Short mmCIF file of C-alpha atoms and ligand atoms in Angstrom, two decimals:
data_model
loop_
_atom_site.label_atom_id
_atom_site.label_comp_id
_atom_site.label_asym_id
_atom_site.label_seq_id
_atom_site.Cartn_x
_atom_site.Cartn_y
_atom_site.Cartn_z
CA UNK O 24 -3.57 20.01 18.78
CA UNK O 25 -0.30 21.83 18.30
CA UNK O 26 0.72 22.77 14.78
CA UNK O 27 0.86 20.35 11.88
CA UNK O 28 2.64 17.15 10.83
CA UNK O 29 4.49 17.83 7.57
CA UNK O 30 5.72 15.16 5.18
CA UNK O 31 9.42 15.96 4.78
CA UNK O 32 10.89 12.78 3.31
CA UNK O 33 9.79 9.97 1.03
CA UNK O 34 11.28 6.78 -0.37
CA UNK O 35 10.25 3.54 -2.02
CA UNK O 36 11.73 0.10 -2.44
CA UNK O 37 10.40 -2.35 -4.99
CA UNK O 38 12.15 -5.70 -5.35
CA UNK O 39 13.94 -6.28 -8.67
CA UNK O 40 12.32 -9.57 -9.85
CA UNK O 41 9.56 -8.82 -12.37
CA UNK O 42 6.66 -11.21 -12.93
CA UNK O 43 4.85 -10.46 -16.19
CA UNK O 44 1.33 -11.51 -17.12
CA UNK O 45 2.84 -13.91 -19.66
CA UNK O 46 4.97 -15.47 -16.90
CA UNK O 47 1.78 -16.14 -14.92
CA UNK O 48 0.03 -17.48 -18.02
CA UNK O 49 2.87 -19.99 -18.38
CA UNK O 50 1.87 -21.64 -15.07
CA UNK O 51 -1.90 -21.08 -14.62
CA UNK O 52 -4.92 -20.81 -16.90
CA UNK O 53 -5.03 -17.08 -17.64
CA UNK O 54 -3.81 -14.63 -20.27
CA UNK O 55 -2.08 -11.28 -20.55
CA UNK O 56 -5.18 -9.98 -22.32
CA UNK O 57 -7.57 -11.00 -19.49
CA UNK O 58 -5.37 -9.53 -16.75
CA UNK O 59 -4.74 -6.27 -18.63
CA UNK O 60 -8.33 -5.62 -19.62
CA UNK O 61 -9.88 -6.64 -16.27
CA UNK O 62 -7.34 -5.00 -13.96
CA UNK O 63 -4.92 -2.74 -15.88
CA UNK O 64 -1.94 -4.76 -14.58
CA UNK O 65 0.93 -5.65 -16.92
CA UNK O 66 3.53 -6.82 -14.43
CA UNK O 67 4.32 -6.91 -10.71
CA UNK O 68 7.37 -7.41 -8.49
CA UNK O 69 8.14 -10.50 -6.43
CA UNK O 70 10.29 -10.11 -3.35
CA UNK O 71 13.23 -12.41 -2.62
CA UNK O 72 13.49 -11.02 0.93
CA UNK O 73 11.08 -10.55 3.87
CA UNK O 74 8.87 -7.46 3.86
CA UNK O 75 10.92 -5.80 6.62
CA UNK O 76 13.89 -5.60 4.23
CA UNK O 77 11.79 -3.70 1.69
CA UNK O 78 10.48 -1.49 4.49
CA UNK O 79 13.94 -0.77 5.89
CA UNK O 80 15.33 0.35 2.52
CA UNK O 81 12.26 2.53 1.80
CA UNK O 82 12.58 4.07 5.29
CA UNK O 83 16.30 4.79 4.87
CA UNK O 84 15.61 6.49 1.54
CA UNK O 85 12.82 8.56 3.13
CA UNK O 86 15.08 9.59 6.03
CA UNK O 87 17.78 10.68 3.56
CA UNK O 88 15.23 12.70 1.56
CA UNK O 89 14.30 14.52 4.79
CA UNK O 90 17.99 14.76 5.80
CA UNK O 91 16.83 13.33 9.14
CA UNK O 92 19.00 11.63 11.75
CA UNK O 93 17.60 8.17 12.52
CA UNK O 94 18.29 8.82 16.23
CA UNK O 95 15.70 11.61 16.18
CA UNK O 96 12.92 9.28 15.02
CA UNK O 97 10.59 8.77 18.00
CA UNK O 98 7.81 6.86 16.23
CA UNK O 99 7.85 4.12 13.60
CA UNK O 100 4.61 2.69 12.26
CA UNK O 101 4.52 0.02 9.61
CA UNK O 102 1.31 -0.71 7.77
CA UNK O 103 1.40 -4.33 6.75
CA UNK O 104 -0.90 -7.33 6.58
CA UNK O 105 1.95 -9.64 5.56
CA UNK O 106 4.22 -9.53 8.62
CA UNK O 107 7.66 -11.18 8.69
CA UNK O 108 6.68 -12.84 11.97
CA UNK O 109 3.64 -12.62 14.24
CA UNK O 110 5.99 -12.05 17.19
CA UNK O 111 7.90 -9.78 17.14
CA UNK O 112 6.17 -7.18 15.04
CA UNK O 113 7.57 -6.32 11.63
CA UNK O 114 8.20 -2.84 13.04
CA UNK O 115 10.67 -4.33 15.54
CA UNK O 116 12.59 -5.97 12.69
CA UNK O 117 12.62 -2.67 10.80
CA UNK O 118 13.78 -0.79 13.89
CA UNK O 119 16.79 -3.09 14.16
CA UNK O 120 17.56 -2.90 10.44
CA UNK O 121 17.60 0.92 10.35
CA UNK O 122 18.82 1.51 13.93
CA UNK O 123 15.84 3.65 15.02
CA UNK O 124 16.32 2.72 18.68
CA UNK O 125 14.73 5.87 20.11
CA UNK O 126 11.39 5.13 18.49
CA UNK O 127 8.16 3.59 19.72
CA UNK O 128 7.35 1.01 17.06
CA UNK O 129 4.27 -0.96 16.03
CA UNK O 130 2.53 -2.67 13.13
CA UNK O 131 -0.87 -1.54 11.96
CA UNK O 132 -3.03 -3.96 10.01
CA UNK O 133 -5.84 -2.30 8.10
CA UNK O 134 -5.23 -4.27 4.90
CA UNK O 135 -4.74 -2.11 1.83
CA UNK O 136 -5.99 0.98 3.74
CA UNK O 137 -3.10 0.55 6.17
CA UNK O 138 -0.95 3.42 4.94
CA UNK O 139 -3.74 6.00 5.20
CA UNK O 140 -4.70 4.62 8.62
CA UNK O 141 -1.05 4.78 9.75
CA UNK O 142 -0.47 8.28 8.39
CA UNK O 143 -3.61 9.36 10.22
CA UNK O 144 -2.41 7.80 13.50
CA UNK O 145 1.11 9.24 13.18
CA UNK O 146 -0.24 12.68 12.30
CA UNK O 147 -2.51 12.68 15.35
CA UNK O 148 0.33 11.54 17.62
CA UNK O 149 2.57 14.31 16.32
CA UNK O 150 -0.13 16.99 16.38
CA UNK O 151 -0.91 16.04 19.99
CA UNK O 152 2.63 17.12 20.85
CA UNK O 153 3.63 13.71 22.23
CA UNK O 154 5.91 12.80 19.28
CA UNK O 155 8.12 14.87 16.98
CA UNK O 156 9.39 12.76 14.10
CA UNK O 157 7.78 9.66 12.65
CA UNK O 158 8.57 7.18 9.92
CA UNK O 159 5.40 5.77 8.38
CA UNK O 160 5.83 2.79 6.08
CA UNK O 161 3.54 0.70 3.91
CA UNK O 162 5.26 -2.59 3.12
CA UNK O 163 4.01 -5.93 1.86
CA UNK O 164 5.31 -9.26 0.68
CA UNK O 165 1.88 -10.40 -0.40
CA UNK O 166 3.09 -12.80 -3.11
CA UNK O 167 4.21 -15.05 -0.23
CA UNK O 168 0.51 -15.50 0.72
CA UNK O 169 -0.93 -16.24 -2.72
CA UNK O 170 -2.82 -19.39 -3.56
CA UNK O 171 -2.07 -20.03 -7.23
CA UNK O 172 -5.17 -22.18 -7.68
CA UNK O 173 -7.29 -19.02 -7.20
CA UNK O 174 -6.57 -17.32 -10.50
CA UNK O 175 -8.80 -14.27 -9.97
CA UNK O 176 -6.81 -13.39 -6.82
CA UNK O 177 -3.31 -14.59 -7.69
CA UNK O 178 -2.89 -12.37 -10.76
CA UNK O 179 -3.62 -9.10 -8.96
CA UNK O 180 -0.95 -8.73 -6.27
CA UNK O 181 2.71 -7.73 -6.03
CA UNK O 182 5.33 -6.78 -3.45
CA UNK O 183 6.84 -3.42 -2.49
CA UNK O 184 7.28 -0.73 0.14
CA UNK O 185 7.00 3.02 0.43
CA UNK O 186 7.78 5.28 3.38
CA UNK O 187 7.42 8.88 4.48
CA UNK O 188 8.96 10.95 7.26
CA UNK O 189 6.42 13.04 9.16
CA UNK O 190 7.60 15.88 11.41
CA UNK O 191 5.96 18.48 13.59
CA UNK O 192 5.72 21.79 11.75
CA UNK O 193 4.14 25.21 12.16
CA UNK O 194 3.30 25.43 8.46
CA UNK O 195 -0.16 24.26 7.39
CA UNK O 196 0.91 21.07 5.62
CA UNK O 197 0.80 17.29 5.86
CA UNK O 198 -2.38 15.33 6.47
CA UNK O 199 -4.95 18.02 7.31
CA UNK O 200 -7.90 15.72 7.84
CA UNK O 201 -8.69 12.06 7.40
CA UNK O 202 -11.66 9.81 7.89
CA UNK O 203 -11.41 6.07 8.46
CA UNK O 204 -14.03 3.34 8.46
CA UNK O 205 -14.63 -0.38 8.16
CA UNK O 206 -17.38 -2.66 6.89
CA UNK O 207 -16.89 -5.64 9.19
CA UNK O 208 -20.14 -7.18 7.98
CA UNK O 209 -18.17 -8.03 4.80
CA UNK O 210 -14.99 -9.07 6.62
CA UNK O 211 -14.97 -12.45 4.91
CA UNK O 212 -15.07 -10.92 1.42
CA UNK O 213 -11.27 -10.67 1.56
CA UNK O 214 -9.35 -13.01 3.82
CA UNK O 215 -6.59 -15.50 4.46
CA UNK O 216 -8.48 -18.38 6.08
CA UNK O 217 -6.62 -21.13 7.96
CA UNK O 218 -4.04 -18.72 9.30
CA UNK O 219 -4.22 -17.48 12.88
CA UNK O 220 -5.88 -18.51 16.13
CA UNK O 221 -9.30 -19.07 14.56
CA UNK O 222 -7.87 -22.25 13.04
CA UNK O 223 -7.14 -25.61 14.65
CA UNK O 224 -3.43 -26.13 14.13
CA UNK O 225 -3.48 -29.71 15.42
CA UNK O 226 -5.49 -31.25 12.59
CA UNK O 227 -3.48 -33.63 10.41
CA UNK O 228 -3.94 -31.67 7.23
CA UNK O 229 -3.79 -28.04 8.30
CA UNK O 230 -4.46 -27.06 4.71
CA UNK O 231 -3.17 -24.47 2.34
CA UNK O 232 -3.57 -20.87 3.34
CA UNK O 233 -3.72 -18.02 0.89
CA UNK O 234 -5.48 -14.79 0.01
CA UNK O 235 -8.98 -15.28 -1.32
CA UNK O 236 -11.74 -12.83 -2.11
CA UNK O 237 -15.13 -12.14 -3.58
CA UNK O 238 -13.95 -9.81 -6.34
CA UNK O 239 -17.30 -8.40 -7.40
CA UNK O 240 -18.41 -7.63 -3.84
CA UNK O 241 -15.15 -5.84 -3.10
CA UNK O 242 -15.27 -3.92 -6.37
CA UNK O 243 -18.74 -2.59 -5.55
CA UNK O 244 -17.95 -1.70 -1.95
CA UNK O 245 -14.55 -0.20 -2.86
CA UNK O 246 -15.94 2.48 -5.16
CA UNK O 247 -18.82 3.33 -2.79
CA UNK O 248 -16.62 3.27 0.33
CA UNK O 249 -13.83 5.43 -1.07
CA UNK O 250 -16.31 7.93 -2.53
CA UNK O 251 -18.09 8.12 0.84
CA UNK O 252 -14.90 8.74 2.85
CA UNK O 253 -13.66 11.26 0.29
CA UNK O 254 -16.86 13.27 0.48
CA UNK O 255 -16.66 13.36 4.28
CA UNK O 256 -13.08 14.68 4.08
CA UNK O 257 -13.87 17.34 1.48
CA UNK O 258 -16.99 18.48 3.38
CA UNK O 259 -15.08 18.75 6.65
CA UNK O 260 -12.43 20.95 5.01
CA UNK O 261 -14.98 23.00 3.05
CA UNK O 262 -13.43 21.91 -0.27
CA UNK O 263 -14.97 20.76 -3.54
CA UNK O 264 -13.71 18.34 -6.19
CA UNK O 265 -12.26 21.33 -8.09
CA UNK O 266 -9.91 22.14 -5.20
CA UNK O 267 -8.10 18.81 -5.57
CA UNK O 268 -4.79 18.98 -7.44
CA UNK O 269 -4.03 15.25 -7.42
CA UNK O 270 -5.58 12.01 -6.25
CA UNK O 271 -3.43 9.13 -5.08
CA UNK O 272 -5.84 6.21 -4.82
CA UNK O 273 -5.11 2.68 -3.69
CA UNK O 274 -4.12 0.65 -6.76
CA UNK O 275 -6.25 -2.51 -6.75
CA UNK O 276 -7.84 -2.36 -10.19
CA UNK O 277 -7.67 0.34 -12.89
CA UNK O 278 -11.43 0.04 -13.37
CA UNK O 279 -12.02 0.77 -9.67
CA UNK O 280 -9.78 3.85 -9.94
CA UNK O 281 -11.63 5.05 -13.05
CA UNK O 282 -15.01 4.51 -11.39
CA UNK O 283 -13.88 6.52 -8.36
CA UNK O 284 -12.67 9.41 -10.55
CA UNK O 285 -16.00 9.39 -12.37
CA UNK O 286 -17.91 9.35 -9.08
CA UNK O 287 -15.93 12.37 -7.88
CA UNK O 288 -16.06 14.13 -11.30
CA UNK O 289 -12.28 14.34 -11.29
CA UNK O 290 -10.40 14.04 -14.57
CA UNK O 291 -8.12 10.99 -14.87
CA UNK O 292 -5.21 13.33 -15.72
CA UNK O 293 -5.19 14.27 -12.01
CA UNK O 294 -5.08 10.66 -10.84
CA UNK O 295 -1.88 8.77 -10.03
CA UNK O 296 -1.88 5.35 -11.70
CA UNK O 297 1.01 2.90 -11.53
CA UNK O 298 -0.90 -0.36 -11.18
CA UNK O 299 0.36 -1.44 -14.61
CA UNK O 300 3.88 -1.82 -13.15
CA UNK O 301 3.27 -3.21 -9.67
CA UNK O 302 -0.23 -4.67 -9.36
CA UNK O 303 -1.84 -4.35 -5.93
CA UNK O 304 0.92 -4.02 -3.32
CA UNK O 305 -1.69 -3.50 -0.58
CA UNK O 306 -0.55 -0.95 2.03
CA UNK O 307 2.41 0.01 -0.18
CA UNK O 308 0.48 1.29 -3.21
CA UNK O 309 -0.17 4.83 -1.96
CA UNK O 310 3.32 5.67 -0.63
CA UNK O 311 4.97 4.15 -3.72
CA UNK O 312 2.69 6.17 -6.00
CA UNK O 313 3.37 9.30 -3.91
CA UNK O 314 7.13 8.85 -4.33
CA UNK O 315 6.78 8.33 -8.08
CA UNK O 316 4.56 11.43 -8.41
CA UNK O 317 7.21 13.49 -6.63
CA UNK O 318 10.04 12.02 -8.71
CA UNK O 319 8.16 12.86 -11.91
CA UNK O 320 7.38 16.43 -10.79
CA UNK O 321 3.61 15.85 -10.65
CA UNK O 322 3.36 17.21 -7.09
CA UNK O 323 3.90 20.94 -6.67
CA UNK O 324 4.42 23.00 -3.49
CA UNK O 325 1.08 23.69 -1.81
CA UNK O 326 -0.82 21.02 -3.78
CA UNK O 327 -3.92 19.52 -2.24
CA UNK O 328 -3.61 15.76 -2.59
CA UNK O 329 -6.43 13.37 -1.89
CA UNK O 330 -5.61 9.87 -0.65
CA UNK O 331 -8.31 7.19 -0.89
CA UNK O 332 -8.06 3.53 0.01
CA UNK O 333 -10.00 0.39 0.85
CA UNK O 334 -8.93 -3.09 1.80
CA UNK O 335 -9.32 -6.14 4.00
CA UNK O 336 -11.74 -5.54 6.83
CA UNK O 337 -13.28 -4.21 4.64
CA UNK O 338 -11.56 -1.01 5.66
CA UNK O 339 -11.97 2.30 3.89
CA UNK O 340 -10.07 5.55 4.31
CA UNK O 341 -9.52 8.97 2.81
CA UNK O 342 -7.33 11.91 3.71
CA UNK O 343 -6.32 15.28 2.39
CA UNK O 344 -2.62 16.13 2.31
CA UNK O 345 -1.45 19.69 1.77
CA UNK O 346 2.04 19.48 0.34
CA UNK O 347 4.73 21.73 1.85
CA UNK O 348 7.32 23.89 0.08
CA UNK O 349 9.79 21.21 -0.89
CA UNK O 350 9.25 18.54 -3.54
CA UNK O 351 12.86 17.43 -3.97
CA UNK O 352 14.91 15.22 -1.64
CA UNK O 353 17.62 16.83 0.50
CA UNK O 354 19.92 13.79 0.39
CA UNK O 355 20.01 10.35 -1.20
CA UNK O 356 20.61 7.06 0.58
CA UNK O 357 22.84 4.23 -0.61
CA UNK O 358 20.61 1.63 1.11
CA UNK O 359 19.98 -1.33 -1.19
CA UNK O 360 18.37 -4.75 -0.96
CA UNK O 361 20.65 -7.80 -1.00
CA UNK O 362 21.21 -8.94 -4.62
CA UNK O 363 18.59 -11.23 -6.16
CA UNK O 364 19.86 -14.02 -8.37
CA UNK O 365 16.55 -15.71 -9.15
CA UNK O 366 13.76 -14.94 -11.61
CA UNK O 367 10.32 -14.14 -10.22
CA UNK O 368 9.04 -17.56 -11.27
CA UNK O 369 11.99 -19.22 -9.54
CA UNK O 370 11.24 -17.33 -6.30
CA UNK O 371 7.61 -18.47 -6.51
CA UNK O 372 8.25 -22.03 -7.72
CA UNK O 373 7.60 -23.75 -4.39
CA UNK O 374 4.50 -21.68 -3.62
CA UNK O 375 3.08 -22.48 -7.05
CA UNK O 376 3.91 -26.18 -6.64
CA UNK O 377 2.21 -26.41 -3.22
CA UNK O 378 -0.91 -24.35 -3.93
CA UNK O 379 -1.78 -25.32 -7.51
C1 COA K 2 -11.15 -9.86 -9.53
C2 COA K 2 -11.64 -8.96 -10.64
C3 COA K 2 -10.45 -8.45 -11.47
C4 COA K 2 -12.54 -9.81 -11.56
O1 COA K 2 -13.02 -9.01 -12.62
P1 COA K 2 -14.52 -9.20 -13.14
O2 COA K 2 -14.69 -8.37 -14.33
O3 COA K 2 -15.41 -8.92 -11.94
O4 COA K 2 -14.53 -10.70 -13.54
P2 COA K 2 -15.55 -11.83 -13.05
O5 COA K 2 -15.31 -12.14 -11.59
O6 COA K 2 -16.91 -11.40 -13.46
O7 COA K 2 -15.07 -13.06 -13.91
C5 COA K 2 -15.24 -13.07 -15.28
C6 COA K 2 -14.73 -14.39 -15.86
O8 COA K 2 -13.31 -14.39 -15.84
C7 COA K 2 -12.82 -15.61 -15.28
N1 COA K 2 -11.56 -15.34 -14.63
C8 COA K 2 -11.33 -14.99 -13.33
N2 COA K 2 -10.00 -14.83 -13.14
C9 COA K 2 -9.40 -15.06 -14.31
C10 COA K 2 -8.06 -15.03 -14.72
N3 COA K 2 -7.05 -14.70 -13.91
N4 COA K 2 -7.80 -15.30 -16.02
C11 COA K 2 -8.77 -15.63 -16.89
N5 COA K 2 -10.06 -15.67 -16.54
C12 COA K 2 -10.38 -15.40 -15.27
C13 COA K 2 -13.91 -16.03 -14.32
O9 COA K 2 -13.82 -17.42 -14.11
C14 COA K 2 -15.16 -15.63 -15.06
O10 COA K 2 -15.44 -16.61 -16.01
P3 COA K 2 -16.99 -17.03 -16.33
O11 COA K 2 -17.64 -15.76 -16.83
O12 COA K 2 -16.84 -18.09 -17.36
O13 COA K 2 -17.53 -17.49 -15.02
C15 COA K 2 -12.44 -7.75 -10.09
O14 COA K 2 -13.67 -8.18 -9.59
C16 COA K 2 -11.68 -7.01 -9.01
O15 COA K 2 -10.65 -6.42 -9.25
N6 COA K 2 -12.22 -6.97 -7.77
C17 COA K 2 -11.54 -6.34 -6.67
C18 COA K 2 -10.63 -7.33 -6.05
C19 COA K 2 -9.55 -6.69 -5.22
O16 COA K 2 -8.83 -5.87 -5.66
N7 COA K 2 -9.38 -7.11 -3.98
C20 COA K 2 -8.38 -6.56 -3.14
C21 COA K 2 -8.90 -5.33 -2.56
S1 COA K 2 -7.72 -4.41 -1.70
#
């Protein structure tokens, strides 16, 4: 290991079309009250473009915040479980869109834990000395995969992307330690069946594919799994709950976040929560919440920030980030998504028609 891997830039991109709970209640049997009280979600975003577009804008904003030249990026990892295409990787699309042609690029699918997994991989690759400057992105267009006849699942997800720039540094900062795991015995608790080589694509009625889950099983395993990984990370670093300045947890359900905080005896005032605005954007929740915490001045130089996630797999992950000296961007980017001239319900109309 040589030195550290500091986070020097950050950016997010959420699509403009907003889907409220009432919008959903106008097409399926649910209510704003049920969704709010069971999950904490009030609204989410629906993308009018492929996930790589969201990722590219988030990455360009992160590069500007770091005042980094895209030609110096030698590694680009995108955490996504909703790729634009199976071949090529979403990372290849993003490389083309931002012009990062000197980078090794790949997708990493660890479901909603994907960003913590990817940050861990990028940090190790930089600390090994083999790479110098990475862009790590969490980006999802998960509304594209929803089955609107499964109301427990369909109401929880939204689209978005967040990105960070990670650079080799001598200062003790960035991801100091992480621990990753998976509970493959419960792999089927969260899945998109009928999609991929396990299926028979030559049957007449290939069927509808969409995200489905066993909500209660995931809820139980999520709290236990994140608490377990978190304790491993704190023990390894010789820290206690009191040493944590902020927690940025995966945003899947407000009640899961509250249970985790209780488990760790950490006050909710230290916990980043934005699920009310975006729902579960899978691998994008943590980087988006990190960007919003920085923009709102809730991250201070030297802060110890705990990341905790779980997701399809069922993966689980935790990591401890020591923030560096700078909490403001060096530059801003003028990167923008193409304009959207549809409402969220209009974007989803066909998906709702075919899956309901
Ligand atoms: C899905 C989840 C919100 C359900 O909350 P819950 O309190 O466990 O609710 P239950 O599953 O017990 O369902 C309670 C009732 O609400 C109903 N219900 C489910 N979805 C509903 C919806 N969208 N609107 C209205 N009612 C709904 C159920 O049919 C059930 O009715 P019943 O009691 O008559 O059978 C919760 O389990 C959860 O968030 N799990 C984690 C899922 C997740 O985030 N997965 C991704 C991980 S990255």
